[in-house]
XYZ file of C-alpha atoms in Angstrom:
144
model
C 89.481 29.560 58.476
C 85.717 29.217 58.292
C 84.042 26.138 56.882
C 80.472 24.863 56.959
C 80.252 21.738 59.103
C 76.569 20.915 59.272
C 73.169 22.490 58.989
C 73.922 26.053 60.052
C 77.056 25.423 62.148
C 80.426 26.806 61.131
C 83.994 25.677 61.866
C 86.666 28.335 62.356
C 90.287 28.921 63.260
C 92.083 32.050 64.341
C 94.083 33.820 66.997
C 92.386 34.652 70.294
C 95.506 36.591 71.352
C 98.596 37.743 69.479
C 101.924 38.095 71.288
C 103.754 41.405 71.725
C 100.870 43.553 70.430
C 99.485 46.333 72.630
C 95.720 45.971 73.067
C 93.151 48.752 73.465
C 93.585 48.667 77.264
C 97.374 49.004 77.048
C 98.140 45.368 77.943
C 100.679 43.188 76.114
C 100.559 39.385 76.130
C 104.025 37.806 76.099
C 105.069 34.451 74.652
C 104.495 31.647 77.130
C 101.634 33.423 78.916
C 99.174 30.650 77.997
C 101.570 27.755 78.632
C 99.624 24.677 79.698
C 96.252 26.077 78.611
C 93.694 23.524 77.542
C 90.321 23.595 75.873
C 87.951 26.129 77.463
C 84.363 27.232 76.729
C 83.573 29.264 73.601
C 81.334 32.215 74.528
C 79.753 35.210 72.797
C 81.046 38.573 74.104
C 82.366 36.941 77.339
C 78.811 36.244 78.570
C 76.259 33.489 78.954
C 76.540 29.875 78.022
C 78.677 28.233 75.397
C 77.846 29.068 71.762
C 79.971 26.250 70.394
C 83.109 24.364 71.259
C 86.858 24.559 70.806
C 88.868 21.555 69.671
C 92.313 23.205 69.603
C 93.837 25.755 71.988
C 97.592 26.056 71.494
C 100.378 28.616 71.650
C 102.465 28.960 68.503
C 105.072 31.540 67.499
C 102.388 34.162 66.740
C 99.961 33.771 69.649
C 97.129 31.681 71.051
C 95.689 29.741 68.111
C 92.213 28.254 68.443
C 90.002 26.068 66.303
C 86.372 25.327 66.961
C 82.773 25.151 65.844
C 80.077 27.793 66.318
C 76.849 25.889 67.011
C 74.551 28.845 67.764
C 72.840 29.220 64.379
C 72.315 32.998 64.443
C 75.910 33.622 65.516
C 77.217 31.097 62.971
C 75.504 33.088 60.200
C 77.201 36.282 61.421
C 80.616 34.596 61.569
C 80.158 33.041 58.132
C 79.149 36.414 56.704
C 82.095 38.233 58.298
C 79.939 40.443 60.540
C 81.516 38.848 63.629
C 85.225 38.245 63.126
C 86.839 39.124 66.464
C 88.225 36.807 69.120
C 89.088 37.581 72.731
C 90.319 35.767 75.816
C 88.962 35.701 79.351
C 91.759 35.048 81.834
C 93.076 35.453 85.356
C 96.481 37.136 85.476
C 99.000 34.998 87.377
C 102.187 36.948 86.640
C 102.496 40.495 85.295
C 105.251 43.023 84.834
C 104.134 46.618 85.244
C 105.993 49.273 83.306
C 104.774 51.656 80.654
C 102.512 48.761 79.647
C 101.122 45.910 81.733
C 102.862 42.794 80.416
C 100.966 39.541 80.897
C 103.644 36.907 81.539
C 101.434 34.072 82.786
C 97.658 33.747 82.780
C 95.032 31.141 83.542
C 92.844 30.911 80.435
C 89.175 30.802 81.479
C 87.335 31.170 78.162
C 87.607 32.307 74.553
C 84.910 34.548 73.081
C 83.728 35.528 69.674
C 83.357 39.317 69.860
C 82.220 42.193 67.689
C 85.203 44.377 68.670
C 88.323 42.583 69.939
C 90.714 44.195 72.429
C 93.556 43.175 70.105
C 93.021 44.271 66.525
C 94.835 41.162 65.218
C 92.761 38.669 67.262
C 90.542 37.535 64.417
C 88.729 34.583 62.960
C 90.508 33.543 59.771
C 88.252 33.323 56.759
C 89.662 31.269 53.908
C 88.081 30.099 50.652
C 85.891 27.019 50.831
C 87.573 23.761 49.733
C 87.596 22.986 45.996
C 84.292 21.682 44.772
C 82.181 23.618 47.311
C 80.363 26.775 46.317
C 79.460 29.452 48.817
C 75.935 29.597 47.462
C 75.543 25.885 48.101
C 76.967 26.211 51.594
C 74.563 29.000 52.489
C 71.635 27.039 51.090
C 72.247 24.275 53.666
C 71.644 26.658 56.579
C 68.173 25.274 57.212
């Protein structure tokens, strides 16, 4: 979900990791891997300072669901326009099972990043229609 929150900022929701899906490196995150994770910094491409903030970081049946606000104005424009729609997690592996794939059983979540190309193809920002009564043209006009 993406929604305009203020002059140029954008609120979003999505999955930073999806369970039981093989990523581009051959890793698989298993249910429960993020148990006990709390709010962490929101970065751009796993680098630099925070580009916004997360208000929700929670495991559900599908994966690690996050909600937050992108406060960096240039990045917010890219997210709003769909040019940046990937999410990714930075973590320290605590428990893994090595087989054909490396299974991540328990990790310490360090950060969540907005990324151009996510390691997991399903780790995406959700873009939903604006609430009734709001027009996209009007929302873009408030960018400042």
